[in-house]
mmCIF file of C-alpha atoms and ligand atoms in Angstrom:
data_model
loop_
_atom_site.group_PDB
_atom_site.id
_atom_site.type_symbol
_atom_site.label_atom_id
_atom_site.label_comp_id
_atom_site.label_asym_id
_atom_site.label_seq_id
_atom_site.Cartn_x
_atom_site.Cartn_y
_atom_site.Cartn_z
ATOM 1 C CA UNK A 1129 -6.776 -0.304 46.247
ATOM 2 C CA UNK A 1130 -3.350 -1.740 45.675
ATOM 3 C CA UNK A 1131 -2.472 -2.487 42.029
ATOM 4 C CA UNK A 1132 -1.064 -5.866 41.278
ATOM 5 C CA UNK A 1133 -0.616 -5.029 37.577
ATOM 6 C CA UNK A 1134 0.891 -2.217 35.748
ATOM 7 C CA UNK A 1135 -1.327 0.043 33.411
ATOM 8 C CA UNK A 1136 1.250 -0.731 30.726
ATOM 9 C CA UNK A 1137 0.585 -4.424 31.151
ATOM 10 C CA UNK A 1138 -2.879 -3.846 31.384
ATOM 11 C CA UNK A 1139 -3.006 -2.109 27.998
ATOM 12 C CA UNK A 1140 -0.986 -4.944 26.620
ATOM 13 C CA UNK A 1141 -3.443 -7.276 27.862
ATOM 14 C CA UNK A 1142 -6.194 -5.642 26.166
ATOM 15 C CA UNK A 1143 -4.378 -5.822 22.952
ATOM 16 C CA UNK A 1144 -3.703 -9.524 23.132
ATOM 17 C CA UNK A 1145 -7.405 -10.086 24.336
ATOM 18 C CA UNK A 1146 -8.713 -8.622 21.269
ATOM 19 C CA UNK A 1147 -6.425 -10.741 18.979
ATOM 20 C CA UNK A 1148 -5.866 -14.361 18.561
ATOM 21 C CA UNK A 1149 -2.112 -14.385 19.170
ATOM 22 C CA UNK A 1150 0.725 -11.857 19.253
ATOM 23 C CA UNK A 1151 4.613 -12.046 19.189
ATOM 24 C CA UNK A 1152 7.038 -9.816 20.621
ATOM 25 C CA UNK A 1153 7.825 -8.220 17.131
ATOM 26 C CA UNK A 1154 4.094 -7.662 16.505
ATOM 27 C CA UNK A 1155 3.551 -6.199 19.666
ATOM 28 C CA UNK A 1156 6.449 -3.728 19.333
ATOM 29 C CA UNK A 1157 5.362 -2.978 15.731
ATOM 30 C CA UNK A 1158 1.828 -2.235 16.745
ATOM 31 C CA UNK A 1159 2.549 -0.314 20.011
ATOM 32 C CA UNK A 1160 5.925 1.165 19.174
ATOM 33 C CA UNK A 1161 7.140 0.378 22.613
ATOM 34 C CA UNK A 1162 10.908 -0.483 23.086
ATOM 35 C CA UNK A 1163 11.894 -4.069 23.236
ATOM 36 C CA UNK A 1164 12.796 -4.085 26.714
ATOM 37 C CA UNK A 1165 9.483 -2.353 27.517
ATOM 38 C CA UNK A 1166 7.485 -5.303 25.551
ATOM 39 C CA UNK A 1167 9.393 -7.978 27.414
ATOM 40 C CA UNK A 1168 8.792 -6.425 30.864
ATOM 41 C CA UNK A 1169 4.931 -6.109 30.364
ATOM 42 C CA UNK A 1170 5.077 -9.506 28.847
ATOM 43 C CA UNK A 1171 6.588 -11.040 31.651
ATOM 44 C CA UNK A 1172 4.285 -9.437 34.003
ATOM 45 C CA UNK A 1173 1.131 -10.788 32.321
ATOM 46 C CA UNK A 1174 3.126 -14.285 32.041
ATOM 47 C CA UNK A 1175 3.737 -14.268 35.807
ATOM 48 C CA UNK A 1176 0.029 -13.389 36.519
ATOM 49 C CA UNK A 1177 -1.015 -16.422 34.153
ATOM 50 C CA UNK A 1178 -3.298 -13.996 32.329
ATOM 51 C CA UNK A 1179 -1.287 -14.743 29.124
ATOM 52 C CA UNK A 1180 0.418 -17.882 27.928
ATOM 53 C CA UNK A 1181 3.135 -18.899 25.613
ATOM 54 C CA UNK A 1182 1.128 -20.910 22.775
ATOM 55 C CA UNK A 1183 4.280 -22.115 21.182
ATOM 56 C CA UNK A 1184 6.483 -20.943 18.400
ATOM 57 C CA UNK A 1185 5.174 -20.036 14.813
ATOM 58 C CA UNK A 1186 6.511 -21.846 11.809
ATOM 59 C CA UNK A 1187 8.612 -19.245 10.414
ATOM 60 C CA UNK A 1188 10.570 -20.208 7.242
ATOM 61 C CA UNK A 1189 13.411 -18.074 7.869
ATOM 62 C CA UNK A 1190 15.357 -17.327 11.219
ATOM 63 C CA UNK A 1191 14.622 -18.352 14.828
ATOM 64 C CA UNK A 1192 10.754 -19.110 15.291
ATOM 65 C CA UNK A 1193 9.006 -16.271 17.341
ATOM 66 C CA UNK A 1194 6.995 -17.304 20.529
ATOM 67 C CA UNK A 1195 3.360 -16.542 20.304
ATOM 68 C CA UNK A 1196 1.264 -15.188 23.064
ATOM 69 C CA UNK A 1197 -2.444 -15.571 23.687
ATOM 70 C CA UNK A 1198 -4.973 -14.471 26.139
ATOM 71 C CA UNK A 1199 -5.738 -17.015 28.943
ATOM 72 C CA UNK A 1200 -9.283 -17.165 29.667
ATOM 73 C CA UNK A 1201 -9.147 -19.547 32.521
ATOM 74 C CA UNK A 1202 -7.047 -17.223 34.581
ATOM 75 C CA UNK A 1203 -10.345 -15.854 35.761
ATOM 76 C CA UNK A 1204 -14.073 -16.528 35.915
ATOM 77 C CA UNK A 1205 -17.563 -14.988 35.752
ATOM 78 C CA UNK A 1206 -21.039 -15.605 36.894
ATOM 79 C CA UNK A 1207 -24.020 -15.211 34.678
ATOM 80 C CA UNK A 1208 -27.641 -15.059 35.628
ATOM 81 C CA UNK A 1209 -29.733 -15.013 32.327
ATOM 82 C CA UNK A 1210 -33.203 -14.059 33.802
ATOM 83 C CA UNK A 1211 -36.397 -14.408 31.683
ATOM 84 C CA UNK A 1212 -40.003 -13.743 32.312
ATOM 85 C CA UNK A 1213 -40.468 -17.315 33.511
ATOM 86 C CA UNK A 1214 -37.322 -19.060 33.626
ATOM 87 C CA UNK A 1215 -33.618 -18.302 34.376
ATOM 88 C CA UNK A 1216 -30.235 -19.725 33.662
ATOM 89 C CA UNK A 1217 -27.469 -19.557 35.951
ATOM 90 C CA UNK A 1218 -23.918 -20.205 34.793
ATOM 91 C CA UNK A 1219 -20.159 -20.022 35.789
ATOM 92 C CA UNK A 1220 -17.818 -19.546 32.771
ATOM 93 C CA UNK A 1221 -14.219 -18.656 31.880
ATOM 94 C CA UNK A 1222 -13.500 -15.246 30.458
ATOM 95 C CA UNK A 1223 -14.230 -16.343 27.147
ATOM 96 C CA UNK A 1224 -17.816 -17.946 27.950
ATOM 97 C CA UNK A 1225 -16.498 -21.522 28.148
ATOM 98 C CA UNK A 1226 -19.182 -23.060 30.790
ATOM 99 C CA UNK A 1227 -17.592 -24.649 34.021
ATOM 100 C CA UNK A 1228 -21.104 -25.357 35.559
ATOM 101 C CA UNK A 1229 -24.453 -24.340 34.752
ATOM 102 C CA UNK A 1230 -28.429 -24.950 35.520
ATOM 103 C CA UNK A 1231 -31.718 -23.584 34.752
ATOM 104 C CA UNK A 1232 -34.482 -22.804 37.348
ATOM 105 C CA UNK A 1233 -38.051 -21.465 36.853
ATOM 106 C CA UNK A 1234 -38.644 -17.942 37.883
ATOM 107 C CA UNK A 1235 -41.623 -15.428 37.882
ATOM 108 C CA UNK A 1236 -40.465 -11.935 37.032
ATOM 109 C CA UNK A 1237 -43.646 -10.415 38.084
ATOM 110 C CA UNK A 1238 -43.215 -11.914 41.701
ATOM 111 C CA UNK A 1239 -41.113 -8.720 42.523
ATOM 112 C CA UNK A 1240 -37.594 -8.050 42.939
ATOM 113 C CA UNK A 1241 -37.184 -9.467 46.280
ATOM 114 C CA UNK A 1242 -38.340 -12.808 45.509
ATOM 115 C CA UNK A 1243 -36.579 -12.984 42.345
ATOM 116 C CA UNK A 1244 -33.140 -11.590 43.651
ATOM 117 C CA UNK A 1245 -33.535 -14.113 46.329
ATOM 118 C CA UNK A 1246 -33.762 -16.905 43.841
ATOM 119 C CA UNK A 1247 -30.689 -15.453 41.879
ATOM 120 C CA UNK A 1248 -28.506 -15.420 44.907
ATOM 121 C CA UNK A 1249 -29.646 -19.038 46.058
ATOM 122 C CA UNK A 1250 -29.130 -20.586 42.453
ATOM 123 C CA UNK A 1251 -25.824 -18.996 42.160
ATOM 124 C CA UNK A 1252 -24.609 -20.605 45.140
ATOM 125 C CA UNK A 1253 -25.203 -23.726 43.905
ATOM 126 C CA UNK A 1254 -23.189 -23.663 40.997
ATOM 127 C CA UNK A 1255 -20.698 -26.299 42.025
ATOM 128 C CA UNK A 1256 -17.331 -24.950 40.155
ATOM 129 C CA UNK A 1257 -17.941 -21.500 41.954
ATOM 130 C CA UNK A 1258 -15.376 -22.172 44.699
ATOM 131 C CA UNK A 1259 -12.697 -23.322 42.251
ATOM 132 C CA UNK A 1260 -11.810 -20.036 40.453
ATOM 133 C CA UNK A 1261 -12.817 -16.880 42.308
ATOM 134 C CA UNK A 1262 -15.346 -14.990 39.965
ATOM 135 C CA UNK A 1263 -14.409 -11.400 38.793
ATOM 136 C CA UNK A 1264 -18.138 -10.159 38.293
ATOM 137 C CA UNK A 1265 -21.543 -11.177 37.985
ATOM 138 C CA UNK A 1266 -23.571 -10.394 34.901
ATOM 139 C CA UNK A 1267 -27.204 -10.279 34.935
ATOM 140 C CA UNK A 1268 -29.708 -9.865 31.999
ATOM 141 C CA UNK A 1269 -33.366 -8.858 32.399
ATOM 142 C CA UNK A 1270 -36.380 -8.600 30.313
ATOM 143 C CA UNK A 1271 -36.804 -4.821 30.699
ATOM 144 C CA UNK A 1272 -35.251 -1.465 29.771
ATOM 145 C CA UNK A 1273 -31.792 -1.085 31.784
ATOM 146 C CA UNK A 1274 -30.233 2.317 32.317
ATOM 147 C CA UNK A 1275 -26.561 2.197 31.377
ATOM 148 C CA UNK A 1276 -23.951 2.051 33.350
ATOM 149 C CA UNK A 1277 -26.103 2.157 36.611
ATOM 150 C CA UNK A 1278 -28.128 -0.875 36.046
ATOM 151 C CA UNK A 1279 -31.336 0.635 37.237
ATOM 152 C CA UNK A 1280 -34.574 -0.829 35.855
ATOM 153 C CA UNK A 1281 -36.426 1.903 34.074
ATOM 154 C CA UNK A 1282 -40.147 1.870 33.492
ATOM 155 C CA UNK A 1283 -40.354 -2.070 32.563
ATOM 156 C CA UNK A 1284 -43.555 -3.152 30.709
ATOM 157 C CA UNK A 1285 -43.891 -6.630 32.576
ATOM 158 C CA UNK A 1286 -41.268 -6.435 35.492
ATOM 159 C CA UNK A 1287 -44.112 -5.437 38.130
ATOM 160 C CA UNK A 1288 -42.445 -3.900 41.242
ATOM 161 C CA UNK A 1289 -39.076 -3.199 39.617
ATOM 162 C CA UNK A 1290 -39.262 0.410 38.485
ATOM 163 C CA UNK A 1291 -36.442 2.327 39.754
ATOM 164 C CA UNK A 1292 -34.460 -0.517 41.231
ATOM 165 C CA UNK A 1293 -30.744 -0.329 40.802
ATOM 166 C CA UNK A 1294 -29.885 -3.995 40.773
ATOM 167 C CA UNK A 1295 -26.059 -3.776 41.298
ATOM 168 C CA UNK A 1296 -26.645 -1.706 44.623
ATOM 169 C CA UNK A 1297 -29.106 -4.520 45.837
ATOM 170 C CA UNK A 1298 -27.219 -7.592 44.590
ATOM 171 C CA UNK A 1299 -23.414 -6.637 45.155
ATOM 172 C CA UNK A 1300 -23.517 -6.829 48.915
ATOM 173 C CA UNK A 1301 -25.116 -10.002 48.509
ATOM 174 C CA UNK A 1302 -23.291 -11.974 46.082
ATOM 175 C CA UNK A 1303 -19.630 -10.118 46.852
ATOM 176 C CA UNK A 1304 -18.535 -9.481 43.300
ATOM 177 C CA UNK A 1305 -19.282 -6.436 41.161
ATOM 178 C CA UNK A 1306 -22.609 -6.559 39.119
ATOM 179 C CA UNK A 1307 -23.133 -5.519 35.464
ATOM 180 C CA UNK A 1308 -26.797 -5.498 34.443
ATOM 181 C CA UNK A 1309 -27.889 -5.616 30.820
ATOM 182 C CA UNK A 1310 -31.228 -5.877 29.190
ATOM 183 C CA UNK A 1311 -31.726 -9.505 27.825
ATOM 184 C CA UNK A 1312 -32.055 -8.642 24.091
ATOM 185 C CA UNK A 1313 -28.934 -6.350 24.146
ATOM 186 C CA UNK A 1314 -27.085 -9.285 25.709
ATOM 187 C CA UNK A 1315 -28.330 -11.423 22.822
ATOM 188 C CA UNK A 1316 -27.597 -8.753 20.066
ATOM 189 C CA UNK A 1317 -24.064 -8.353 21.548
ATOM 190 C CA UNK A 1318 -23.331 -12.088 21.705
ATOM 191 C CA UNK A 1319 -24.220 -12.442 18.225
ATOM 192 C CA UNK A 1320 -21.763 -9.687 17.136
ATOM 193 C CA UNK A 1321 -19.203 -11.416 19.309
ATOM 194 C CA UNK A 1322 -19.860 -14.874 18.067
ATOM 195 C CA UNK A 1323 -19.715 -14.075 14.432
ATOM 196 C CA UNK A 1324 -16.912 -11.606 14.902
ATOM 197 C CA UNK A 1325 -17.657 -9.395 11.915
ATOM 198 C CA UNK A 1326 -20.986 -7.564 12.212
ATOM 199 C CA UNK A 1327 -20.998 -3.995 12.818
ATOM 200 C CA UNK A 1328 -24.785 -3.115 11.949
ATOM 201 C CA UNK A 1329 -27.259 -5.336 13.125
ATOM 202 C CA UNK A 1330 -30.965 -5.627 14.433
ATOM 203 C CA UNK A 1331 -31.564 -8.598 16.575
ATOM 204 C CA UNK A 1332 -35.296 -9.608 17.258
ATOM 205 C CA UNK A 1333 -36.170 -11.935 20.188
ATOM 206 C CA UNK A 1334 -39.364 -13.660 19.771
ATOM 207 C CA UNK A 1335 -40.200 -15.645 22.658
ATOM 208 C CA UNK A 1336 -42.995 -15.061 25.014
ATOM 209 C CA UNK A 1337 -42.414 -11.496 24.561
ATOM 210 C CA UNK A 1338 -40.997 -9.471 21.598
ATOM 211 C CA UNK A 1339 -37.695 -7.373 22.020
ATOM 212 C CA UNK A 1340 -35.055 -5.795 19.944
ATOM 213 C CA UNK A 1341 -31.237 -5.044 20.428
ATOM 214 C CA UNK A 1342 -29.550 -2.688 17.869
ATOM 215 C CA UNK A 1343 -25.984 -2.692 17.270
ATOM 216 C CA UNK A 1344 -24.879 0.608 15.178
ATOM 217 C CA UNK A 1345 -21.354 1.012 13.951
ATOM 218 C CA UNK A 1346 -19.926 -1.831 16.292
ATOM 219 C CA UNK A 1347 -21.679 -0.711 19.468
ATOM 220 C CA UNK A 1348 -24.822 -1.318 21.084
ATOM 221 C CA UNK A 1349 -27.559 1.614 20.678
ATOM 222 C CA UNK A 1350 -29.135 1.966 24.319
ATOM 223 C CA UNK A 1351 -30.681 5.408 24.009
ATOM 224 C CA UNK A 1352 -31.181 8.150 26.326
ATOM 225 C CA UNK A 1353 -32.842 5.859 29.266
ATOM 226 C CA UNK A 1354 -31.666 2.458 28.131
ATOM 227 C CA UNK A 1355 -35.026 1.849 26.312
ATOM 228 C CA UNK A 1356 -33.740 1.730 22.619
ATOM 229 C CA UNK A 1357 -35.072 -1.419 20.883
ATOM 230 C CA UNK A 1358 -38.353 -2.033 22.880
ATOM 231 C CA UNK A 1359 -39.909 -2.891 19.665
ATOM 232 C CA UNK A 1360 -42.528 -5.272 21.272
ATOM 233 C CA UNK A 1361 -44.522 -2.137 22.814
ATOM 234 C CA UNK A 1362 -44.489 0.016 19.719
ATOM 235 C CA UNK A 1363 -47.826 0.407 18.244
ATOM 236 C CA UNK A 1364 -48.827 -1.627 15.265
ATOM 237 C CA UNK A 1365 -51.444 1.064 14.362
ATOM 238 C CA UNK A 1366 -54.261 0.602 11.801
ATOM 239 C CA UNK A 1367 -52.374 -1.698 9.766
ATOM 240 C CA UNK A 1368 -52.518 -4.370 12.502
ATOM 241 C CA UNK A 1369 -54.725 -7.276 11.630
ATOM 242 C CA UNK A 1370 -58.373 -7.153 12.931
ATOM 243 C CA UNK A 1371 -58.971 -5.850 16.560
ATOM 244 C CA UNK A 1372 -56.352 -3.848 18.708
ATOM 245 C CA UNK A 1373 -55.853 -6.456 21.404
ATOM 246 C CA UNK A 1374 -54.797 -5.599 24.772
ATOM 247 C CA UNK A 1375 -51.233 -5.719 25.522
ATOM 248 C CA UNK A 1376 -49.380 -6.988 28.851
ATOM 249 C CA UNK A 1377 -48.118 -3.604 29.290
ATOM 250 C CA UNK A 1378 -51.602 -2.206 29.580
ATOM 251 C CA UNK A 1379 -51.671 -0.490 26.221
ATOM 252 C CA UNK A 1380 -53.630 -1.786 23.167
ATOM 253 C CA UNK A 1381 -52.403 -2.605 19.596
ATOM 254 C CA UNK A 1382 -48.591 -3.387 20.836
ATOM 255 C CA UNK A 1383 -46.569 -5.288 18.506
ATOM 256 C CA UNK A 1384 -46.113 -8.124 21.064
ATOM 257 C CA UNK A 1385 -50.193 -8.246 21.590
ATOM 258 C CA UNK A 1386 -50.141 -9.711 17.887
ATOM 259 C CA UNK A 1387 -46.709 -11.111 17.491
ATOM 260 C CA UNK A 1388 -45.519 -12.448 21.018
ATOM 261 C CA UNK A 1389 -45.588 -15.946 21.687
ATOM 262 C CA UNK A 1390 -48.266 -15.223 24.603
ATOM 263 C CA UNK A 1391 -50.534 -13.594 22.010
ATOM 264 C CA UNK A 1392 -50.168 -16.459 19.278
ATOM 265 C CA UNK A 1393 -51.101 -18.902 22.114
ATOM 266 C CA UNK A 1394 -54.096 -16.802 23.266
ATOM 267 C CA UNK A 1395 -55.386 -16.801 19.647
ATOM 268 C CA UNK A 1396 -54.879 -20.546 18.916
ATOM 269 C CA UNK A 1397 -56.695 -21.206 22.289
ATOM 270 C CA UNK A 1398 -59.440 -19.112 21.089
ATOM 271 C CA UNK A 1399 -59.428 -21.292 17.948
ATOM 272 C CA UNK A 1400 -59.730 -24.538 20.079
ATOM 273 C CA UNK A 1401 -56.280 -25.586 20.266
ATOM 274 C CA UNK A 1402 -54.634 -26.714 23.688
ATOM 275 C CA UNK A 1403 -51.801 -24.277 23.713
ATOM 276 C CA UNK A 1404 -50.630 -22.536 26.894
ATOM 277 C CA UNK A 1405 -47.088 -21.234 26.052
ATOM 278 C CA UNK A 1406 -44.683 -19.944 23.352
ATOM 279 C CA UNK A 1407 -43.227 -23.232 23.620
ATOM 280 C CA UNK A 1408 -46.578 -25.292 22.972
ATOM 281 C CA UNK A 1409 -46.949 -22.858 19.879
ATOM 282 C CA UNK A 1410 -43.555 -23.866 18.605
ATOM 283 C CA UNK A 1411 -44.546 -27.494 19.119
ATOM 284 C CA UNK A 1412 -47.668 -27.119 16.921
ATOM 285 C CA UNK A 1413 -45.899 -25.377 14.248
ATOM 286 C CA UNK A 1414 -43.076 -28.174 13.925
ATOM 287 C CA UNK A 1415 -46.041 -30.854 14.413
ATOM 288 C CA UNK A 1416 -47.419 -29.159 11.112
ATOM 289 C CA UNK A 1417 -50.582 -27.895 12.493
ATOM 290 C CA UNK A 1418 -52.051 -25.695 9.960
ATOM 291 C CA UNK A 1419 -53.720 -23.260 12.358
ATOM 292 C CA UNK A 1420 -50.538 -22.721 14.146
ATOM 293 C CA UNK A 1421 -48.564 -22.190 11.069
ATOM 294 C CA UNK A 1422 -50.493 -19.562 9.686
ATOM 295 C CA UNK A 1423 -50.653 -17.789 12.819
ATOM 296 C CA UNK A 1424 -46.973 -17.960 12.996
ATOM 297 C CA UNK A 1425 -46.641 -16.511 9.439
ATOM 298 C CA UNK A 1426 -49.159 -13.538 10.269
ATOM 299 C CA UNK A 1427 -46.947 -12.739 13.414
ATOM 300 C CA UNK A 1428 -44.000 -12.753 11.038
ATOM 301 C CA UNK A 1429 -45.832 -10.267 8.782
ATOM 302 C CA UNK A 1430 -46.574 -8.043 11.865
ATOM 303 C CA UNK A 1431 -42.980 -8.216 13.001
ATOM 304 C CA UNK A 1432 -41.667 -7.396 9.269
ATOM 305 C CA UNK A 1433 -44.106 -4.276 9.340
ATOM 306 C CA UNK A 1434 -42.796 -3.279 12.661
ATOM 307 C CA UNK A 1435 -39.154 -3.358 11.840
ATOM 308 C CA UNK A 1436 -39.207 -2.133 8.347
ATOM 309 C CA UNK A 1437 -39.048 1.425 9.416
ATOM 310 C CA UNK A 1438 -36.094 0.580 11.745
ATOM 311 C CA UNK A 1439 -34.501 -1.041 8.692
ATOM 312 C CA UNK A 1440 -34.793 2.145 6.667
ATOM 313 C CA UNK A 1441 -33.829 4.436 9.727
ATOM 314 C CA UNK A 1442 -30.588 2.171 10.785
ATOM 315 C CA UNK A 1443 -29.644 0.291 7.426
ATOM 316 C CA UNK A 1444 -28.546 -2.934 9.354
ATOM 317 C CA UNK A 1445 -26.618 -5.609 7.530
ATOM 318 C CA UNK A 1446 -28.499 -8.391 9.195
ATOM 319 C CA UNK A 1447 -31.519 -8.860 11.099
ATOM 320 C CA UNK A 1448 -30.911 -11.779 13.317
ATOM 321 C CA UNK A 1449 -33.742 -13.484 14.947
ATOM 322 C CA UNK A 1450 -33.496 -15.338 18.343
ATOM 323 C CA UNK A 1451 -36.068 -16.183 21.167
ATOM 324 C CA UNK A 1452 -37.935 -19.460 21.298
ATOM 325 C CA UNK A 1453 -40.167 -18.657 18.152
ATOM 326 C CA UNK A 1454 -36.996 -18.608 16.125
ATOM 327 C CA UNK A 1455 -36.986 -22.469 16.236
ATOM 328 C CA UNK A 1456 -39.868 -22.373 13.634
ATOM 329 C CA UNK A 1457 -37.509 -20.840 11.196
ATOM 330 C CA UNK A 1458 -38.820 -19.946 8.114
ATOM 331 C CA UNK A 1459 -42.218 -20.150 8.972
ATOM 332 C CA UNK A 1460 -41.663 -17.017 11.076
ATOM 333 C CA UNK A 1461 -39.104 -15.356 8.730
ATOM 334 C CA UNK A 1462 -41.206 -15.516 5.492
ATOM 335 C CA UNK A 1463 -43.640 -13.101 6.605
ATOM 336 C CA UNK A 1464 -40.816 -10.703 7.953
ATOM 337 C CA UNK A 1465 -39.061 -10.861 4.675
ATOM 338 C CA UNK A 1466 -42.195 -10.186 2.692
ATOM 339 C CA UNK A 1467 -43.096 -6.919 4.762
ATOM 340 C CA UNK A 1468 -39.377 -5.655 5.075
ATOM 341 C CA UNK A 1469 -39.189 -5.831 1.058
ATOM 342 C CA UNK A 1470 -42.394 -4.220 0.729
ATOM 343 C CA UNK A 1471 -42.009 -1.269 3.246
ATOM 344 C CA UNK A 1472 -38.606 -0.451 3.746
ATOM 345 C CA UNK A 1473 -36.280 1.560 1.511
ATOM 346 C CA UNK A 1474 -34.884 -0.464 -1.687
ATOM 347 C CA UNK A 1475 -31.221 0.685 -0.684
ATOM 348 C CA UNK A 1476 -31.673 -0.623 2.606
ATOM 349 C CA UNK A 1477 -32.993 -3.861 1.648
ATOM 350 C CA UNK A 1478 -30.930 -4.872 -1.155
ATOM 351 C CA UNK A 1479 -28.120 -6.697 0.711
ATOM 352 C CA UNK A 1480 -30.028 -7.112 3.797
ATOM 353 C CA UNK A 1481 -29.923 -10.490 5.336
ATOM 354 C CA UNK A 1482 -32.834 -12.023 7.522
ATOM 355 C CA UNK A 1483 -31.966 -15.224 9.479
ATOM 356 C CA UNK A 1484 -31.857 -16.671 12.865
ATOM 357 C CA UNK A 1485 -29.376 -16.501 15.429
ATOM 358 C CA UNK A 1486 -25.926 -18.475 15.069
ATOM 359 C CA UNK A 1487 -26.033 -19.432 18.656
ATOM 360 C CA UNK A 1488 -29.711 -19.584 19.602
ATOM 361 C CA UNK A 1489 -29.094 -21.210 23.123
ATOM 362 C CA UNK A 1490 -25.924 -19.095 24.126
ATOM 363 C CA UNK A 1491 -26.181 -15.540 22.406
ATOM 364 C CA UNK A 1492 -27.160 -13.892 25.622
ATOM 365 C CA UNK A 1493 -24.518 -15.688 27.853
ATOM 366 C CA UNK A 1494 -21.845 -14.869 25.212
ATOM 367 C CA UNK A 1495 -22.721 -11.196 25.199
ATOM 368 C CA UNK A 1496 -22.665 -10.839 28.824
ATOM 369 C CA UNK A 1497 -19.443 -12.423 29.216
ATOM 370 C CA UNK A 1498 -17.836 -10.323 26.704
ATOM 371 C CA UNK A 1499 -19.421 -7.284 28.244
ATOM 372 C CA UNK A 1500 -17.968 -8.441 31.641
ATOM 373 C CA UNK A 1501 -14.443 -9.062 30.525
ATOM 374 C CA UNK A 1502 -14.099 -5.699 28.550
ATOM 375 C CA UNK A 1503 -15.212 -4.334 31.803
ATOM 376 C CA UNK A 1504 -12.552 -5.996 33.800
ATOM 377 C CA UNK A 1505 -9.750 -4.885 31.270
ATOM 378 C CA UNK A 1506 -10.826 -1.271 31.037
ATOM 379 C CA UNK A 1507 -8.132 1.043 31.967
ATOM 380 C CA UNK A 1508 -7.582 1.360 35.860
ATOM 381 C CA UNK A 1509 -9.848 -1.697 36.526
ATOM 382 C CA UNK A 1510 -7.731 -4.896 36.185
ATOM 383 C CA UNK A 1511 -5.548 -4.008 39.289
ATOM 384 C CA UNK A 1512 -8.721 -3.575 41.431
ATOM 385 C CA UNK A 1513 -10.168 -6.743 40.034
ATOM 386 C CA UNK A 1514 -6.934 -8.957 40.696
ATOM 387 C CA UNK A 1515 -6.399 -7.450 44.166
ATOM 388 C CA UNK A 1516 -9.999 -8.360 45.155
ATOM 389 C CA UNK A 1517 -9.933 -11.850 43.917
ATOM 390 C CA UNK A 1518 -6.008 -12.490 44.399
ATOM 391 C CA UNK A 1519 -3.730 -12.962 41.581
ATOM 392 C CA UNK A 1520 -4.527 -16.268 39.375
ATOM 393 C CA UNK A 1521 -1.917 -19.098 40.236
ATOM 394 C CA UNK A 1522 -0.683 -21.412 37.713
HETATM 395 ZN ZN1 ZN B 311 -47.388 -3.547 25.092
#
């Protein structure tokens, strides 16, 4: 591969992308590079359009210093956020500003061939796609993903996907590198990126199913096989209310079989309500239906019991709840708070915050975009990316 950018310039770009702005002096100070080196590397990035001059600082003494910032429109990224029954397709700049997007229904259990055909077709429909060449495609899927191969590993609800190395199948069809991430990991990371401060976080997605993403010491905890955080299919045990209901994964007594949107819909239907989906449950709760409110509160208690051990083990600063059911807010969170306080260690819960996601619609997209941008800026990769798409023109 021909390299169109020096490693030194790429290193500088990583630094500038990781901060708001830099001046020539701040770069020299932080890197120890000679002034001539700083200027040469900066010129390289300015020529490529990857960095722009955003104007001078208003210094009180001497000549104002020019400030430089990462230019997120220099490249673009594709996102396919694939859920169990619907998917969102987007074309974004390198910071996640959406250029075009749409949603489409999908049935994950229809198997990889059908689903990936849909993904390729829907990505082709993004109208902005031809304007800025994409650097990569990020795909999130509702199952355990081996990292970094992007192989689906023993997914509980993705019939026919086990063992499939998604990038190997998709890359030749979409013509760009493909990064695959578990959907809840993408959301957890998106929460970290959009708040810009959290280092220890447990993200809980409560939609049709239940899953968790764990961030420890500023990095995603993936586990040996990529299955870390699969909270939905852990066993509630004898503490579970009533019977041991059958789960979608084939086992009995999973957290999801009590607290997933599908399980709530099942119980409310049995109770005589016309409820089919997780969205219907949310609608009933927001309308104030007492049966639905009670059922969601019970789900919150089951979830709280399930995460209490994780809270003691990992000691997160925050538990962030996303997914469709997070729309009911405190009806779900109250039971969680109650059980976590009762079951977890006092030191781990003293300052623990339990709240809903700060970006409920976009956390997954933001997480994927950040992961792809970091991937593109890794040592040795930027030159390869630029020589494939052609240098950005200004
Ligand atoms: Zn299960």
